[in-house]
Coordinates of C-alpha atoms and ligand atoms in Angstrom, one line a residue:
M1 CA 149.3 -36.5 -1.4
P2 CA 146.2 -35.5 0.5
L3 CA 144.6 -38.5 2.3
V4 CA 142.5 -40.8 0.1
T5 CA 139.4 -43.0 0.8
M6 CA 140.3 -46.7 0.8
G7 CA 137.3 -48.2 -1.1
P8 CA 138.5 -47.4 -4.7
M9 CA 142.0 -48.4 -4.0
L10 CA 140.9 -51.7 -2.5
K11 CA 138.7 -52.5 -5.5
R12 CA 141.7 -51.9 -7.8
A13 CA 143.9 -54.1 -5.5
Q14 CA 141.4 -56.9 -5.4
S15 CA 141.1 -56.9 -9.2
A16 CA 144.9 -57.0 -9.7
L17 CA 145.3 -59.5 -6.8
Y18 CA 147.6 -57.6 -4.5
G19 CA 147.0 -56.7 -0.9
I20 CA 147.2 -53.3 0.7
A21 CA 148.7 -53.4 4.2
A22 CA 146.8 -51.8 7.0
F23 CA 149.0 -51.1 10.1
N24 CA 147.6 -50.1 13.5
M25 CA 149.5 -47.0 14.4
I26 CA 150.7 -46.3 18.0
D27 CA 152.3 -42.8 18.0
Y28 CA 153.9 -40.3 15.7
N29 CA 157.0 -42.4 15.2
S30 CA 154.9 -45.4 14.3
V31 CA 152.9 -43.3 11.7
R32 CA 156.3 -42.1 10.3
A33 CA 157.5 -45.7 9.9
I34 CA 154.3 -46.9 8.3
I35 CA 154.1 -44.0 5.7
Q36 CA 157.8 -43.8 5.0
G37 CA 158.1 -47.6 4.6
A38 CA 155.3 -47.5 2.1
A39 CA 156.8 -44.5 0.3
E40 CA 160.2 -46.2 -0.1
L41 CA 158.5 -49.1 -1.9
D42 CA 156.0 -46.9 -3.8
A43 CA 153.1 -48.8 -2.2
P44 CA 149.6 -47.7 -1.2
I45 CA 149.0 -47.9 2.5
I46 CA 146.3 -47.8 5.2
V47 CA 147.1 -46.3 8.6
Q48 CA 144.5 -47.6 11.0
V49 CA 143.7 -46.6 14.5
S50 CA 142.1 -48.5 17.4
T51 CA 139.6 -46.8 19.6
K52 CA 142.0 -47.3 22.6
T53 CA 144.7 -45.3 20.7
I54 CA 142.2 -42.5 20.0
R55 CA 141.2 -42.4 23.7
F56 CA 144.9 -42.1 24.5
W57 CA 145.9 -39.3 22.1
G58 CA 142.7 -37.7 21.0
F59 CA 141.3 -37.4 17.5
K60 CA 143.1 -34.3 16.3
P61 CA 146.7 -35.1 17.0
I62 CA 146.4 -38.4 15.2
A63 CA 144.6 -36.9 12.2
D64 CA 147.3 -34.1 12.1
W65 CA 150.2 -36.6 12.2
V66 CA 148.8 -38.8 9.4
R67 CA 147.7 -36.0 7.2
S68 CA 150.9 -34.0 7.5
L69 CA 153.1 -37.1 6.9
A70 CA 150.9 -38.2 3.9
E71 CA 151.4 -34.8 2.3
T72 CA 155.1 -35.4 2.2
V73 CA 154.9 -38.6 0.1
Q74 CA 153.6 -39.5 -3.4
V75 CA 151.8 -42.7 -2.4
P76 CA 148.1 -43.0 -1.5
V77 CA 147.5 -43.1 2.3
A78 CA 144.1 -43.8 3.9
L79 CA 143.4 -43.0 7.5
H80 CA 141.0 -45.7 8.9
L81 CA 139.3 -46.4 12.2
D82 CA 139.8 -50.1 13.3
H83 CA 137.1 -52.1 15.2
C84 CA 134.6 -49.8 16.7
S85 CA 131.1 -50.3 17.9
D86 CA 130.5 -46.8 19.1
L87 CA 128.8 -44.5 16.5
E88 CA 129.9 -41.4 18.4
I89 CA 133.6 -42.3 18.0
I90 CA 132.8 -43.0 14.3
K91 CA 131.3 -39.5 14.0
G92 CA 134.3 -38.0 15.8
C93 CA 136.7 -39.6 13.4
I94 CA 134.8 -38.4 10.4
A95 CA 134.7 -34.9 11.8
A96 CA 138.5 -35.0 12.5
G97 CA 139.3 -36.1 8.9
W98 CA 139.4 -39.9 8.9
T99 CA 138.8 -41.2 5.4
S100 CA 137.3 -44.5 6.4
V101 CA 135.9 -46.2 9.5
M102 CA 135.0 -49.7 10.7
F103 CA 131.8 -50.5 12.5
D104 CA 132.2 -53.8 14.3
G105 CA 128.8 -55.2 15.3
S106 CA 130.0 -58.8 15.1
S107 CA 129.2 -59.6 18.7
L108 CA 125.5 -58.8 18.0
P109 CA 122.9 -61.1 16.6
F110 CA 122.9 -60.9 12.8
R111 CA 119.7 -58.8 12.5
E112 CA 121.0 -56.3 15.0
N113 CA 124.5 -56.2 13.5
L114 CA 123.0 -55.5 10.1
A115 CA 120.7 -52.7 11.4
R116 CA 123.5 -51.0 13.3
S117 CA 126.0 -51.5 10.5
R118 CA 123.5 -50.0 8.1
Q119 CA 123.3 -46.9 10.4
A120 CA 127.0 -46.6 10.3
Y121 CA 126.9 -47.1 6.5
D122 CA 124.4 -44.2 6.1
I123 CA 126.6 -41.9 8.3
A124 CA 129.8 -42.9 6.3
M125 CA 128.1 -42.6 2.9
S126 CA 126.7 -39.1 3.6
A127 CA 130.2 -38.0 4.8
G128 CA 131.9 -39.5 1.7
V129 CA 134.1 -41.8 3.8
G130 CA 134.5 -45.6 3.4
L131 CA 133.0 -48.2 5.7
E132 CA 134.3 -51.6 6.8
A133 CA 131.8 -53.9 8.5
E134 CA 132.3 -57.4 10.0
I135 CA 130.3 -60.6 10.4
G136 CA 131.2 -63.6 12.6
A137 CA 133.8 -63.5 15.4
I138 CA 137.4 -63.0 14.6
G139 CA 139.4 -64.8 17.4
G140 CA 141.8 -63.2 19.9
V141 CA 141.8 -59.8 21.5
E142 CA 140.4 -56.7 19.7
D143 CA 140.6 -53.8 22.2
D144 CA 138.4 -54.8 25.2
K145 CA 136.8 -57.8 23.6
F146 CA 138.3 -61.3 23.8
V147 CA 137.2 -64.1 21.6
A148 CA 138.8 -67.5 22.3
E149 CA 140.4 -68.9 19.2
D150 CA 138.6 -72.2 19.3
A151 CA 135.4 -70.4 19.9
S152 CA 135.8 -68.1 17.0
I153 CA 132.7 -68.3 14.8
L154 CA 133.1 -68.4 11.1
A155 CA 130.9 -66.1 9.1
D156 CA 127.7 -67.6 7.7
F157 CA 127.7 -67.5 3.9
D158 CA 124.0 -66.6 3.4
E159 CA 124.3 -63.8 6.0
C160 CA 127.4 -62.5 4.2
V161 CA 125.4 -62.2 1.0
K162 CA 122.5 -60.5 2.7
F163 CA 124.7 -58.2 4.7
C164 CA 126.6 -57.0 1.6
A165 CA 123.5 -56.6 -0.5
A166 CA 122.1 -54.2 2.1
M167 CA 125.3 -52.1 1.8
P168 CA 126.5 -52.3 -1.8
E169 CA 129.0 -49.5 -1.5
L170 CA 130.8 -51.0 1.5
A171 CA 134.5 -50.1 1.1
V172 CA 135.6 -53.5 2.5
F173 CA 133.9 -56.5 4.1
A174 CA 135.4 -58.5 7.0
P175 CA 133.9 -62.0 7.3
A176 CA 135.4 -64.2 10.0
I177 CA 137.3 -66.9 8.1
G178 CA 139.3 -68.5 10.9
T179 CA 142.1 -66.0 11.5
A180 CA 142.6 -64.4 15.0
H181 CA 144.1 -61.3 16.5
G182 CA 147.4 -61.5 18.5
F183 CA 150.0 -64.2 18.1
Y184 CA 148.6 -67.6 17.2
A185 CA 148.8 -70.3 19.8
G186 CA 148.6 -73.1 17.2
E187 CA 148.4 -73.3 13.4
P188 CA 145.8 -70.9 12.1
K189 CA 143.0 -72.7 10.2
I190 CA 141.8 -70.5 7.4
A191 CA 138.5 -71.5 5.8
Y192 CA 139.6 -71.0 2.2
P193 CA 136.4 -72.6 0.6
L194 CA 134.2 -70.2 2.6
L195 CA 136.4 -67.2 1.6
E196 CA 136.2 -68.3 -2.1
R197 CA 132.5 -68.7 -1.9
I198 CA 132.1 -65.3 -0.4
T199 CA 134.3 -63.5 -3.0
G200 CA 132.5 -65.4 -5.8
A201 CA 129.2 -64.0 -4.6
V202 CA 130.0 -60.6 -3.3
D203 CA 131.6 -57.8 -5.3
I204 CA 133.3 -56.0 -2.3
P205 CA 136.9 -56.3 -1.4
I206 CA 137.6 -58.5 1.7
A207 CA 139.6 -57.5 4.8
L208 CA 141.9 -60.1 6.3
H209 CA 142.1 -59.6 10.1
G210 CA 144.7 -61.2 12.3
G211 CA 147.6 -61.0 9.8
T212 CA 150.4 -61.3 12.4
G213 CA 151.8 -64.8 12.3
L214 CA 150.3 -66.0 9.0
S215 CA 152.8 -67.6 6.6
E216 CA 153.7 -66.1 3.3
E217 CA 151.8 -68.9 1.6
Q218 CA 148.7 -68.1 3.7
F219 CA 148.9 -64.4 2.8
H220 CA 149.3 -65.2 -0.9
R221 CA 146.3 -67.6 -0.9
C222 CA 144.1 -65.2 0.9
I223 CA 145.1 -62.3 -1.4
A224 CA 144.6 -64.5 -4.5
A225 CA 141.1 -65.3 -3.1
G226 CA 140.1 -61.6 -2.8
C227 CA 141.5 -60.3 0.5
A228 CA 142.6 -56.8 -0.5
K229 CA 143.1 -55.2 2.9
V230 CA 145.6 -57.0 5.2
N231 CA 145.7 -56.0 8.8
I232 CA 148.9 -56.1 10.9
S233 CA 148.7 -54.9 14.4
T234 CA 150.4 -57.3 16.9
M235 CA 153.8 -57.5 15.0
H236 CA 153.9 -53.7 14.7
K237 CA 153.4 -53.4 18.5
H238 CA 156.1 -55.9 19.0
R239 CA 158.5 -54.0 16.8
F240 CA 157.7 -50.8 18.6
I241 CA 158.7 -52.2 22.0
E242 CA 161.6 -54.5 20.8
G243 CA 163.1 -51.8 18.5
F244 CA 163.4 -49.4 21.5
L245 CA 164.6 -52.0 24.0
G246 CA 167.0 -53.6 21.5
W247 CA 168.9 -50.3 21.3
R248 CA 169.5 -50.4 25.1
E249 CA 171.0 -53.9 24.7
Q250 CA 173.3 -52.7 21.8
K251 CA 174.3 -49.4 23.5
P252 CA 174.0 -49.9 27.3
R253 CA 175.6 -46.6 28.0
E254 CA 173.5 -44.5 25.5
S255 CA 172.0 -41.5 27.3
E256 CA 170.5 -39.7 24.3
P257 CA 166.8 -40.6 23.6
L258 CA 166.7 -39.8 19.9
P259 CA 168.8 -42.9 18.8
F260 CA 166.3 -45.1 20.7
I261 CA 163.5 -43.5 18.7
Q262 CA 165.4 -44.0 15.5
A263 CA 166.1 -47.7 16.3
Q264 CA 162.4 -48.2 17.0
Y265 CA 161.5 -46.4 13.7
E266 CA 163.9 -48.6 11.7
A267 CA 162.5 -51.8 13.4
M268 CA 158.9 -50.9 12.6
K269 CA 159.7 -49.7 9.1
A270 CA 161.6 -53.0 8.2
D271 CA 158.4 -54.9 9.1
V272 CA 156.2 -52.5 7.0
R273 CA 158.5 -53.1 4.0
D274 CA 158.6 -56.9 4.5
M275 CA 154.8 -57.0 4.6
I276 CA 154.3 -54.8 1.5
R277 CA 156.6 -57.1 -0.5
I278 CA 154.8 -60.2 0.7
F279 CA 151.4 -58.6 -0.2
G280 CA 152.5 -57.7 -3.7
S281 CA 151.8 -54.0 -3.4
E282 CA 155.3 -52.8 -4.0
G283 CA 155.4 -50.3 -7.0
R284 CA 151.5 -50.2 -7.0
A285 CA 151.0 -46.6 -5.8
A286 CA 149.9 -45.3 -9.2
H287 CA 147.8 -48.4 -9.9
A288 CA 146.0 -48.1 -6.6
S289 CA 145.4 -44.4 -7.3
G290 CA 143.8 -45.2 -10.7
K291 CA 146.6 -43.5 -12.6
D292 CA 148.0 -46.7 -14.2
Ligands
ZN301 ZN1 140.7 -57.0 13.4

């Protein structure tokens, strides 16, 4: 299928209480694992890209990989830009064929975050792509920014309402609800009452950041409360490295590179499939596309 924008499919996912997995791609093999894993389970999927990864590969190769692989499968695939505070990169993604982008102004004071997010919103709306925007500080490392877990700031409810009212066509909203990027040092403390209050007041699907390391029960509770986009980055990176190195341990004398790449692919794809099953999006490709 041609690439799709994520807003409509996230709205359908939210109303039917399943989550759509959003994996941070690394290279061609990783995109292959994400899209094939979703296709095998007939699930909608989001391939998202960090600005660091765009700086490494460039806009066009990434867009070409994702578009060409998406065209070989029958499930909806969205190409999304993860955490970005640079409007020029956002414009570059849109020009290269991304179908949604995230503007992250969460480190700014509320008024400034809203003003800059609104600028990104206007750019995205006029290009017909979806926008994700964030309030509060999600803990851990996101690209160059580090937020200590204990210092992570929960989103303020009144600000969430005001923020979303200013951008009613937001594809997905990311309020900080206590999750963090990276592996959790302790038990993640998710602010479920805040999440429920937000979804009760705001008619926009919610993004759950910092998915790596949450329990099945935590995923289910967040998805039941309105989290329709579930981000997985750290575990995917881990599988990328361990899948490759694990083949060296199994076959110490292997001298052909392709089996390493295949082992890496299988390791990443297994995690993609596990997450899709946990998020309840298996068999939901037609539903997410609005054909069911
Ligand atoms: Zn994030």
